[in-house]
Short mmCIF file of C-alpha atoms and ligand atoms in Angstrom, two decimals:
data_model
loop_
_atom_site.label_atom_id
_atom_site.label_comp_id
_atom_site.label_asym_id
_atom_site.label_seq_id
_atom_site.Cartn_x
_atom_site.Cartn_y
_atom_site.Cartn_z
CA MET A 1 77.01 85.34 -6.36
CA ARG A 2 80.85 83.63 -5.63
CA ILE A 3 83.02 85.06 -8.64
CA VAL A 4 86.30 84.57 -9.65
CA LEU A 5 88.27 87.45 -11.08
CA GLY A 6 91.16 86.20 -13.14
CA VAL A 7 93.42 89.17 -14.17
CA SER A 8 96.37 88.33 -16.61
CA GLY A 9 99.44 90.64 -17.16
CA GLY A 10 98.79 93.86 -19.07
CA VAL A 11 98.71 97.52 -18.50
CA ALA A 12 94.89 97.22 -18.52
CA ALA A 13 94.93 95.16 -15.32
CA TYR A 14 94.34 98.71 -13.46
CA LYS A 15 90.80 98.80 -14.77
CA ALA A 16 90.04 95.38 -13.23
CA VAL A 17 90.74 97.09 -10.14
CA LEU A 18 87.38 99.23 -10.70
CA LEU A 19 85.93 96.07 -12.14
CA LEU A 20 86.51 94.43 -8.75
CA ARG A 21 85.13 97.35 -6.79
CA LEU A 22 81.91 97.48 -9.18
CA LEU A 23 81.03 93.80 -8.37
CA ARG A 24 81.72 93.84 -4.75
CA GLU A 25 79.60 97.10 -4.72
CA GLN A 26 77.01 94.91 -6.08
CA GLY A 27 77.13 92.40 -2.98
CA HIS A 28 79.09 89.83 -4.76
CA ARG A 29 81.66 87.90 -3.24
CA VAL A 30 84.99 88.12 -5.55
CA ARG A 31 88.14 86.31 -5.38
CA VAL A 32 90.72 87.93 -7.60
CA VAL A 33 93.33 85.16 -9.10
CA PRO A 34 96.09 87.18 -10.88
CA THR A 35 98.51 85.54 -12.98
CA ALA A 36 102.46 86.40 -12.18
CA SER A 37 102.60 88.82 -14.52
CA ALA A 38 99.42 90.64 -13.65
CA LEU A 39 101.02 91.04 -10.16
CA ARG A 40 103.66 93.31 -11.79
CA PHE A 41 101.15 95.65 -12.77
CA VAL A 42 98.86 95.53 -9.76
CA GLY A 43 100.25 94.35 -6.53
CA ALA A 44 98.43 91.46 -4.47
CA PRO A 45 97.74 94.12 -1.59
CA THR A 46 95.57 96.19 -3.72
CA TRP A 47 93.56 93.02 -4.68
CA GLU A 48 93.31 91.71 -1.12
CA ALA A 49 92.40 95.10 0.38
CA LEU A 50 89.30 95.75 -2.36
CA SER A 51 88.33 91.98 -2.36
CA GLY A 52 89.02 91.13 1.21
CA GLU A 53 90.23 88.03 0.02
CA PRO A 54 93.67 86.38 -0.60
CA ALA A 55 95.34 86.96 -4.16
CA THR A 56 97.84 84.72 -5.60
CA ASP A 57 99.00 83.17 -8.38
CA GLN A 58 100.54 80.35 -6.45
CA VAL A 59 99.15 76.84 -6.68
CA PHE A 60 101.34 75.79 -3.73
CA GLU A 61 100.11 78.31 -0.94
CA ASP A 62 97.18 77.36 1.27
CA VAL A 63 97.62 73.74 -0.11
CA GLU A 64 95.07 72.10 2.56
CA HIS A 65 92.22 73.70 0.73
CA VAL A 66 93.19 72.53 -2.74
CA PRO A 67 92.76 75.87 -4.34
CA HIS A 68 93.46 75.11 -7.75
CA VAL A 69 90.45 72.83 -7.95
CA ALA A 70 88.08 74.46 -5.35
CA LEU A 71 87.97 77.91 -6.38
CA GLY A 72 86.87 76.87 -9.79
CA GLN A 73 84.12 74.23 -8.75
CA GLY A 74 82.84 76.80 -6.25
CA ALA A 75 82.58 79.63 -8.44
CA ASP A 76 79.35 80.74 -10.01
CA LEU A 77 80.98 83.09 -12.53
CA VAL A 78 84.41 83.33 -13.82
CA VAL A 79 85.61 86.65 -15.38
CA VAL A 80 89.12 87.01 -16.70
CA ALA A 81 89.87 90.70 -17.41
CA PRO A 82 92.10 91.62 -19.05
CA ALA A 83 92.81 88.44 -20.95
CA THR A 84 96.11 88.74 -22.54
CA ALA A 85 97.04 86.64 -25.71
CA ASP A 86 99.20 84.58 -23.42
CA LEU A 87 96.39 83.83 -21.41
CA LEU A 88 93.86 83.03 -24.15
CA ALA A 89 96.69 80.49 -25.50
CA ARG A 90 97.17 78.89 -22.25
CA ALA A 91 93.43 78.60 -21.66
CA ALA A 92 92.66 77.14 -25.17
CA SER A 93 95.35 74.44 -25.06
CA GLY A 94 94.18 73.48 -21.46
CA ARG A 95 97.31 74.45 -19.35
CA ALA A 96 97.19 74.42 -15.72
CA ASP A 97 100.16 76.13 -14.84
CA ASP A 98 99.41 78.36 -12.58
CA LEU A 99 96.32 79.17 -10.42
CA LEU A 100 94.17 80.77 -12.98
CA THR A 101 94.37 78.47 -15.67
CA SER A 102 94.15 75.58 -13.35
CA THR A 103 90.60 77.52 -12.18
CA LEU A 104 89.62 77.74 -15.58
CA LEU A 105 89.90 74.06 -16.00
CA THR A 106 87.94 72.99 -12.79
CA ALA A 107 85.11 75.52 -13.22
CA ARG A 108 81.91 74.55 -14.49
CA CYS A 109 79.99 77.73 -14.03
CA PRO A 110 79.86 80.56 -17.07
CA VAL A 111 83.22 81.89 -17.88
CA VAL A 112 83.92 85.07 -19.46
CA MET A 113 86.94 86.49 -21.10
CA ALA A 114 87.56 90.42 -21.77
CA PRO A 115 90.90 90.33 -23.91
CA ALA A 116 92.99 93.44 -24.05
CA MET A 117 96.32 93.56 -26.12
CA HIS A 118 97.54 95.30 -29.12
CA THR A 119 95.91 94.95 -32.37
CA GLU A 120 98.67 92.86 -34.18
CA MET A 121 98.22 90.00 -31.35
CA TRP A 122 94.48 90.30 -31.24
CA GLU A 123 94.38 90.06 -35.00
CA HIS A 124 96.83 87.15 -35.22
CA ALA A 125 95.89 83.96 -36.43
CA ALA A 126 96.83 82.08 -33.33
CA THR A 127 95.06 84.55 -31.06
CA GLN A 128 91.90 84.41 -33.30
CA ALA A 129 92.06 80.46 -33.45
CA ASN A 130 92.39 80.67 -29.54
CA VAL A 131 89.32 82.55 -29.32
CA ALA A 132 87.39 80.42 -31.80
CA THR A 133 88.61 77.34 -29.62
CA LEU A 134 87.37 78.78 -26.36
CA ARG A 135 83.95 80.03 -27.75
CA GLY A 136 83.48 76.51 -29.28
CA ARG A 137 83.69 75.32 -25.43
CA GLY A 138 81.04 77.83 -24.21
CA VAL A 139 83.37 80.54 -23.04
CA HIS A 140 81.63 84.01 -23.53
CA VAL A 141 84.83 86.07 -25.20
CA ILE A 142 83.98 89.43 -25.46
CA GLU A 143 85.05 91.82 -28.46
CA PRO A 144 87.61 94.19 -27.67
CA ALA A 145 87.10 97.50 -27.90
CA SER A 146 88.50 99.83 -30.72
CA GLY A 147 90.36 102.98 -29.56
CA ARG A 148 93.97 104.20 -28.10
CA LEU A 149 95.92 101.51 -27.16
CA THR A 150 98.71 101.48 -24.44
CA GLY A 151 101.45 103.28 -26.69
CA ALA A 152 100.46 105.95 -29.68
CA ASP A 153 98.61 103.37 -31.86
CA THR A 154 94.79 102.57 -31.93
CA GLY A 155 92.82 99.86 -33.08
CA PRO A 156 90.68 96.87 -31.92
CA GLY A 157 92.33 95.41 -28.67
CA ARG A 158 91.40 97.71 -25.59
CA LEU A 159 89.60 96.51 -22.77
CA PRO A 160 85.87 97.57 -22.63
CA GLU A 161 85.09 99.55 -19.77
CA PRO A 162 84.79 97.98 -16.55
CA ASP A 163 81.15 98.92 -16.10
CA GLU A 164 80.28 97.25 -19.27
CA ILE A 165 82.39 93.85 -18.43
CA ALA A 166 80.18 93.81 -15.36
CA ARG A 167 77.15 94.07 -17.48
CA VAL A 168 78.11 91.21 -19.93
CA ALA A 169 79.57 89.08 -17.38
CA LEU A 170 76.47 89.23 -14.92
CA ALA A 171 74.09 88.75 -17.60
CA VAL A 172 76.13 85.81 -18.86
CA ALA A 173 76.12 84.39 -15.42
CA ARG A 174 72.24 85.00 -15.62
CA GLY A 175 71.88 82.92 -18.82
CA SER A 176 71.38 85.64 -21.41
CA ASP A 177 74.21 86.43 -23.83
CA GLY A 178 74.90 89.97 -22.61
CA GLU A 179 73.62 91.38 -25.62
CA GLY A 180 69.99 91.77 -24.86
CA SER A 181 69.19 88.57 -26.06
CA PRO A 182 66.89 86.05 -24.22
CA SER A 183 67.99 82.69 -23.30
CA ALA A 184 66.01 79.48 -23.05
CA ALA A 185 67.95 78.53 -20.10
CA VAL A 186 67.63 81.45 -17.46
CA GLY A 187 70.32 81.28 -14.78
CA PRO A 188 70.32 81.71 -11.10
CA GLU A 189 67.61 84.33 -10.09
CA ARG A 190 68.41 86.58 -7.17
CA ASP A 191 64.88 85.49 -5.43
CA LEU A 192 66.81 84.76 -2.42
CA VAL A 193 68.02 88.13 -1.67
CA GLY A 194 67.68 89.42 2.09
CA ARG A 195 66.60 85.96 2.91
CA ARG A 196 68.25 83.56 5.73
CA VAL A 197 68.20 79.79 4.76
CA VAL A 198 69.74 76.81 6.80
CA VAL A 199 70.75 73.61 5.03
CA SER A 200 71.72 70.74 6.17
CA ALA A 201 74.07 68.13 4.48
CA GLY A 202 75.91 65.09 4.70
CA GLY A 203 75.44 62.15 7.28
CA THR A 204 75.46 61.92 10.96
CA ARG A 205 77.20 59.43 12.72
CA GLU A 206 76.64 58.03 15.85
CA PRO A 207 79.51 56.67 18.37
CA ILE A 208 79.61 53.26 19.19
CA ASP A 209 83.01 53.85 20.74
CA PRO A 210 85.62 56.08 20.44
CA VAL A 211 86.68 54.73 17.11
CA ARG A 212 83.61 53.14 15.65
CA PHE A 213 80.15 54.67 14.64
CA ILE A 214 77.10 54.15 12.68
CA GLY A 215 76.95 56.01 10.02
CA ASN A 216 75.53 56.40 6.18
CA ARG A 217 76.71 56.77 2.68
CA SER A 218 75.81 60.32 2.07
CA SER A 219 78.35 62.88 0.34
CA GLY A 220 76.91 65.75 1.14
CA ARG A 221 76.86 67.01 -2.57
CA GLN A 222 73.29 67.81 -2.89
CA GLY A 223 73.01 69.62 0.38
CA VAL A 224 76.39 71.62 -0.42
CA GLU A 225 74.91 72.33 -4.05
CA LEU A 226 71.69 73.55 -2.36
CA ALA A 227 73.40 75.82 0.03
CA ARG A 228 75.61 76.95 -2.81
CA ALA A 229 72.68 77.52 -5.22
CA ALA A 230 71.19 79.52 -2.44
CA SER A 231 74.01 81.96 -1.98
CA ALA A 232 74.17 82.39 -5.71
CA ARG A 233 70.52 83.64 -5.38
CA GLY A 234 71.46 86.36 -3.02
CA ALA A 235 70.09 84.28 0.40
CA HIS A 236 72.35 84.31 3.56
CA VAL A 237 73.22 80.72 3.93
CA THR A 238 73.99 78.60 7.12
CA LEU A 239 75.35 74.97 5.99
CA VAL A 240 75.17 72.80 8.64
CA ALA A 241 77.70 69.79 7.12
CA ALA A 242 77.92 66.39 8.66
CA ASN A 243 80.76 64.33 7.48
CA LEU A 244 80.94 65.70 4.09
CA SER A 245 83.30 63.63 1.82
CA PRO A 246 86.53 65.30 1.19
CA ASP A 247 85.82 66.37 -2.52
CA VAL A 248 82.10 67.74 -1.18
CA ALA A 249 84.46 69.53 1.80
CA ALA A 250 86.79 70.94 -0.65
CA LEU A 251 83.91 72.52 -2.90
CA VAL A 252 82.62 74.24 0.55
CA ASP A 253 86.06 75.54 1.32
CA GLY A 254 85.99 77.24 -2.23
CA THR A 255 82.59 79.01 -2.30
CA GLY A 256 82.78 81.41 0.84
CA LEU A 257 79.18 80.48 2.30
CA ASP A 258 78.41 82.91 5.16
CA ASP A 259 78.01 80.34 7.95
CA VAL A 260 79.35 76.83 8.03
CA VAL A 261 78.74 74.69 11.00
CA THR A 262 80.55 71.46 11.17
CA VAL A 263 78.53 68.44 13.21
CA GLU A 264 78.98 64.69 13.45
CA THR A 265 75.97 63.47 15.34
CA THR A 266 72.44 63.86 14.97
CA ALA A 267 72.30 65.63 18.53
CA GLN A 268 74.88 68.31 16.98
CA LEU A 269 73.20 68.63 14.05
CA ARG A 270 69.73 69.28 15.67
CA ASP A 271 71.36 71.69 17.89
CA ALA A 272 73.13 73.81 15.03
CA VAL A 273 69.84 73.47 12.81
CA ARG A 274 67.48 74.51 15.47
CA ALA A 275 69.78 77.38 16.34
CA ALA A 276 69.99 78.71 12.87
CA ALA A 277 66.25 77.85 12.12
CA ALA A 278 65.26 80.05 14.93
CA SER A 279 66.09 83.17 12.44
CA ALA A 280 65.58 81.40 8.99
CA ASP A 281 62.89 82.04 6.20
CA VAL A 282 64.15 78.49 4.99
CA VAL A 283 64.86 75.13 6.46
CA VAL A 284 65.95 72.20 4.09
CA MET A 285 67.14 69.34 5.56
CA ALA A 286 69.05 67.27 3.15
CA ALA A 287 71.28 65.55 5.41
CA ALA A 288 71.06 61.87 5.78
CA VAL A 289 70.22 61.68 9.65
CA ALA A 290 71.18 58.24 11.42
CA ASP A 291 67.49 57.18 12.94
CA PHE A 292 69.07 55.28 15.36
CA ARG A 293 72.14 55.69 18.04
CA PRO A 294 73.89 53.25 20.25
CA ALA A 295 71.89 53.55 23.59
CA HIS A 296 75.31 53.62 25.42
CA ALA A 297 79.01 54.43 23.83
CA PRO A 298 81.95 53.74 26.21
CA GLY A 299 84.39 56.12 26.63
CA ALA A 300 86.86 53.36 25.99
CA LYS A 301 87.42 51.22 22.95
CA ILE A 302 85.50 48.07 22.88
CA LYS A 303 87.98 45.10 22.89
CA LYS A 304 87.60 41.87 21.24
CA VAL A 305 87.63 39.14 23.38
CA PRO A 306 88.87 35.78 22.27
CA GLY A 307 86.41 33.03 22.15
CA ARG A 308 83.55 35.26 23.28
CA GLY A 309 81.64 36.70 20.32
CA PRO A 310 80.34 40.38 20.18
CA GLU A 311 78.33 41.88 22.52
CA PRO A 312 74.74 43.26 20.54
CA ILE A 313 74.54 46.73 20.45
CA ALA A 314 71.48 48.29 21.84
CA LEU A 315 70.01 51.26 19.66
CA VAL A 316 67.63 54.10 20.54
CA GLU A 317 66.02 56.01 18.31
CA ASN A 318 67.18 59.62 17.50
CA PRO A 319 64.65 62.72 17.29
CA ASP A 320 63.43 63.31 13.92
CA VAL A 321 64.68 66.68 13.32
CA LEU A 322 62.58 67.38 10.17
CA ALA A 323 59.59 66.73 11.81
CA GLU A 324 60.29 68.44 14.98
CA LEU A 325 61.04 71.40 12.59
CA ALA A 326 57.81 71.25 10.97
CA HIS A 327 56.05 70.85 14.19
CA ASP A 328 57.44 73.66 16.27
CA ARG A 329 57.51 76.05 13.69
CA LEU A 330 60.51 78.35 15.04
CA ARG A 331 59.94 81.21 12.98
CA ALA A 332 56.62 82.51 11.56
CA GLY A 333 55.92 81.66 7.91
CA GLN A 334 59.24 79.42 7.77
CA VAL A 335 59.37 77.12 4.84
CA VAL A 336 60.56 73.63 6.06
CA VAL A 337 61.73 71.28 3.26
CA GLY A 338 62.84 67.77 3.50
CA PHE A 339 64.34 65.13 1.30
CA ALA A 340 63.48 61.38 1.11
CA ALA A 341 66.04 59.04 -0.64
CA GLU A 342 63.55 55.96 -1.65
CA THR A 343 63.17 52.79 -3.25
CA GLY A 344 60.36 51.32 -4.52
CA ASP A 345 59.19 48.11 -3.20
CA ALA A 346 56.02 45.70 -2.66
CA ASP A 347 54.23 48.20 -0.70
CA GLY A 348 54.55 50.96 -3.00
CA SER A 349 56.68 53.01 -5.70
CA VAL A 350 59.01 55.65 -4.61
CA LEU A 351 56.62 58.14 -5.47
CA ASP A 352 53.89 56.50 -2.97
CA HIS A 353 56.35 56.30 -0.22
CA GLY A 354 57.61 59.94 -0.85
CA ARG A 355 54.11 60.90 -0.77
CA ALA A 356 53.21 59.29 2.43
CA LYS A 357 56.31 60.61 3.95
CA ALA A 358 55.32 63.94 3.49
CA ARG A 359 52.03 64.00 5.13
CA ARG A 360 53.69 61.92 7.66
CA LYS A 361 56.52 64.59 8.33
CA GLY A 362 54.57 67.45 8.04
CA ALA A 363 57.04 69.42 6.06
CA ASP A 364 55.91 72.11 3.30
CA LEU A 365 57.79 70.41 0.59
CA LEU A 366 59.26 67.19 0.39
CA VAL A 367 61.88 66.35 -2.31
CA VAL A 368 61.77 62.55 -3.22
CA ASN A 369 64.45 60.74 -5.21
CA ALA A 370 64.71 57.30 -6.18
CA VAL A 371 68.02 55.86 -4.84
CA GLY A 372 70.07 52.90 -6.39
CA GLU A 373 70.63 52.38 -10.31
CA GLY A 374 73.56 54.95 -10.47
CA ARG A 375 71.43 57.70 -9.24
CA GLY A 376 71.66 59.11 -5.61
CA PHE A 377 74.43 58.38 -3.60
CA GLY A 378 77.93 60.03 -4.66
CA VAL A 379 76.95 60.59 -8.05
CA ASP A 380 76.56 63.75 -9.59
CA ALA A 381 73.23 62.93 -11.30
CA ASN A 382 69.88 63.05 -9.72
CA ASP A 383 66.15 62.69 -10.40
CA VAL A 384 63.61 64.36 -8.12
CA THR A 385 60.12 65.03 -7.60
CA VAL A 386 58.93 67.69 -5.32
CA VAL A 387 55.56 67.35 -3.44
CA ASP A 388 53.75 69.34 -1.15
CA GLY A 389 52.71 69.08 2.56
CA SER A 390 50.09 67.14 1.47
CA GLY A 391 51.83 64.83 -1.40
CA GLU A 392 50.48 66.96 -4.38
CA VAL A 393 53.40 67.05 -6.82
CA VAL A 394 54.53 70.51 -7.35
CA ALA A 395 57.68 69.99 -9.39
CA THR A 396 59.77 67.54 -11.04
CA ALA A 397 63.58 67.99 -11.97
CA SER A 398 66.59 65.81 -13.36
CA GLY A 399 70.19 66.65 -13.79
CA SER A 400 73.03 67.61 -12.14
CA LYS A 401 72.70 67.88 -8.19
CA ARG A 402 73.26 71.88 -8.94
CA GLU A 403 70.67 71.80 -11.18
CA VAL A 404 68.48 69.69 -9.08
CA ALA A 405 69.11 72.30 -6.44
CA ASP A 406 67.99 75.56 -8.46
CA ALA A 407 64.84 73.38 -9.21
CA VAL A 408 64.16 72.87 -5.28
CA TRP A 409 64.70 76.68 -4.66
CA ASP A 410 62.46 77.63 -7.74
CA VAL A 411 59.68 76.02 -5.85
CA ALA A 412 60.96 76.93 -2.18
CA ALA A 413 61.96 80.84 -2.72
CA ARG A 414 58.07 81.04 -4.42
CA VAL A 415 56.62 79.75 -1.56
CA ALA A 416 58.61 81.86 0.84
CA ALA A 417 57.74 84.75 -1.26
CA ASP A 418 53.99 83.78 -1.05
CA ARG A 419 54.18 83.69 2.57
CA ALA A 420 56.12 87.12 3.23
CA ASP A 421 53.31 88.59 0.88
CA ALA A 422 51.01 86.89 3.05
CA GLY A 423 52.36 89.03 6.14
CA ALA A 424 55.20 86.96 7.66
CA VAL A 425 58.50 89.47 8.08
CA PRO A 426 61.53 88.67 6.16
CA ALA A 427 64.54 87.70 8.39
CA GLU A 428 66.50 90.79 7.26
N1 CTP B 1 65.36 63.25 8.91
C1 CTP B 1 65.46 63.94 10.29
N2 CTP B 1 65.69 63.27 11.33
C2 CTP B 1 65.60 62.00 11.31
C3 CTP B 1 65.55 61.11 10.05
C4 CTP B 1 65.31 61.93 8.94
O1 CTP B 1 65.54 65.20 10.17
N3 CTP B 1 65.84 61.32 12.74
C5 CTP B 1 64.99 64.28 7.91
C6 CTP B 1 65.98 63.81 6.58
O2 CTP B 1 67.05 64.87 6.88
C7 CTP B 1 65.34 64.21 5.47
C8 CTP B 1 63.81 63.42 5.95
O3 CTP B 1 64.02 63.56 7.34
O4 CTP B 1 65.00 65.50 5.10
C9 CTP B 1 63.53 62.22 5.49
O5 CTP B 1 64.47 61.16 5.91
P1 CTP B 1 64.38 59.60 5.47
O6 CTP B 1 65.71 59.26 6.32
O7 CTP B 1 64.18 59.37 4.34
O8 CTP B 1 63.43 59.25 6.76
P2 CTP B 1 63.04 58.50 7.72
O9 CTP B 1 62.16 59.15 8.71
O10 CTP B 1 64.07 58.01 8.47
O11 CTP B 1 62.13 57.35 6.91
P3 CTP B 1 62.55 55.91 6.35
O12 CTP B 1 61.79 55.15 7.34
O13 CTP B 1 62.03 55.60 5.21
O14 CTP B 1 64.11 55.96 6.74
#
């Protein structure tokens, strides 16, 4: 799981060091985002050495990766420990005056805060109102423990022990309330631990000349959400990214996927996908692959000759990467998943076309979605039907592209596990 650990300025920041170690030991990627005052208690070198990632409170560092947006968007869980009275106040009022509060505003994943402060500050009506506001917005605020505080005083306000914070935070990320109550919406399973997956995302571009190309409108968001969801479920992920739109590329930067290969053309995408697929348990072809490419792409720009119309551009067919993968089966037991963006027409419905495509391509699963009418391209909502290789419907899902991604993995992880049980050897 990709975790952002926010640390605000209190003596209890030292306990966040232990929390960081615990989360890392459990195999999570953790990016620490301290506030300026937290750095007065525990310095950046400690956070960086233990997390293996940069630790700064600044929004003006590493600006090309837009960290104040990317960190929150890319997280599967944000934990703030300790959360001081000031941090709770800033979060409740929606401030974005440092990297941590900006991250809190952009995070769409579960957020858990573990307050720590003196009893008077905790019990003050202002703090209690801030906590109520945050809880009302879905933030899980852990009750502080009672006991010895920094001075001679005792009372509620103590930071719970790191293992307790980790237990609650991870339970919240999984969709439980951390208090043992089952939740209707069980969050990401860790059902891809030890599996290697490849996801292609975006759209390929075929050069006409050095400045022009034939391309398509795919932003890459669904593919990137599939990669992020697989990573959250424990997989080793290779993302083959073809011309992602800038906002989606920023999402990848904050995600910390294991392997990101950037490609432009179908030939490059094919090579990258096949290289990674040789050791993968699941390959998901979410990229929109250009079906045709110009037969010849001159090395110099094609000039407009006044008075003479444009030369026709001869096209040749690209290889069908998905059909090849389904045919070649580069690794025993591999699950091959394709996507099909369809519109209904006189020859059949969206599902009719999807079923026919599933049979034609030979993939194990095909995720069929209707495009047009505000769904599909460039928007966050998606409606899909998952069919198997014979065209039978095995699942349907609708919601955000992340929710659709998790629904696809629910099916793909199950098929991969069944195959592993049936004798195929997992990759790791
Ligand atoms: N695909 C591929 N290689 C291609 C074309 C498509 O691997 N040359 C993959 C896509 O990544 C997707 C699936 O095939 O997973 C379906 O893509 P789509 O464009 O819907 O299929 P086409 O075979 O191009 O069919 P259509 O005639 O509907 O465009």
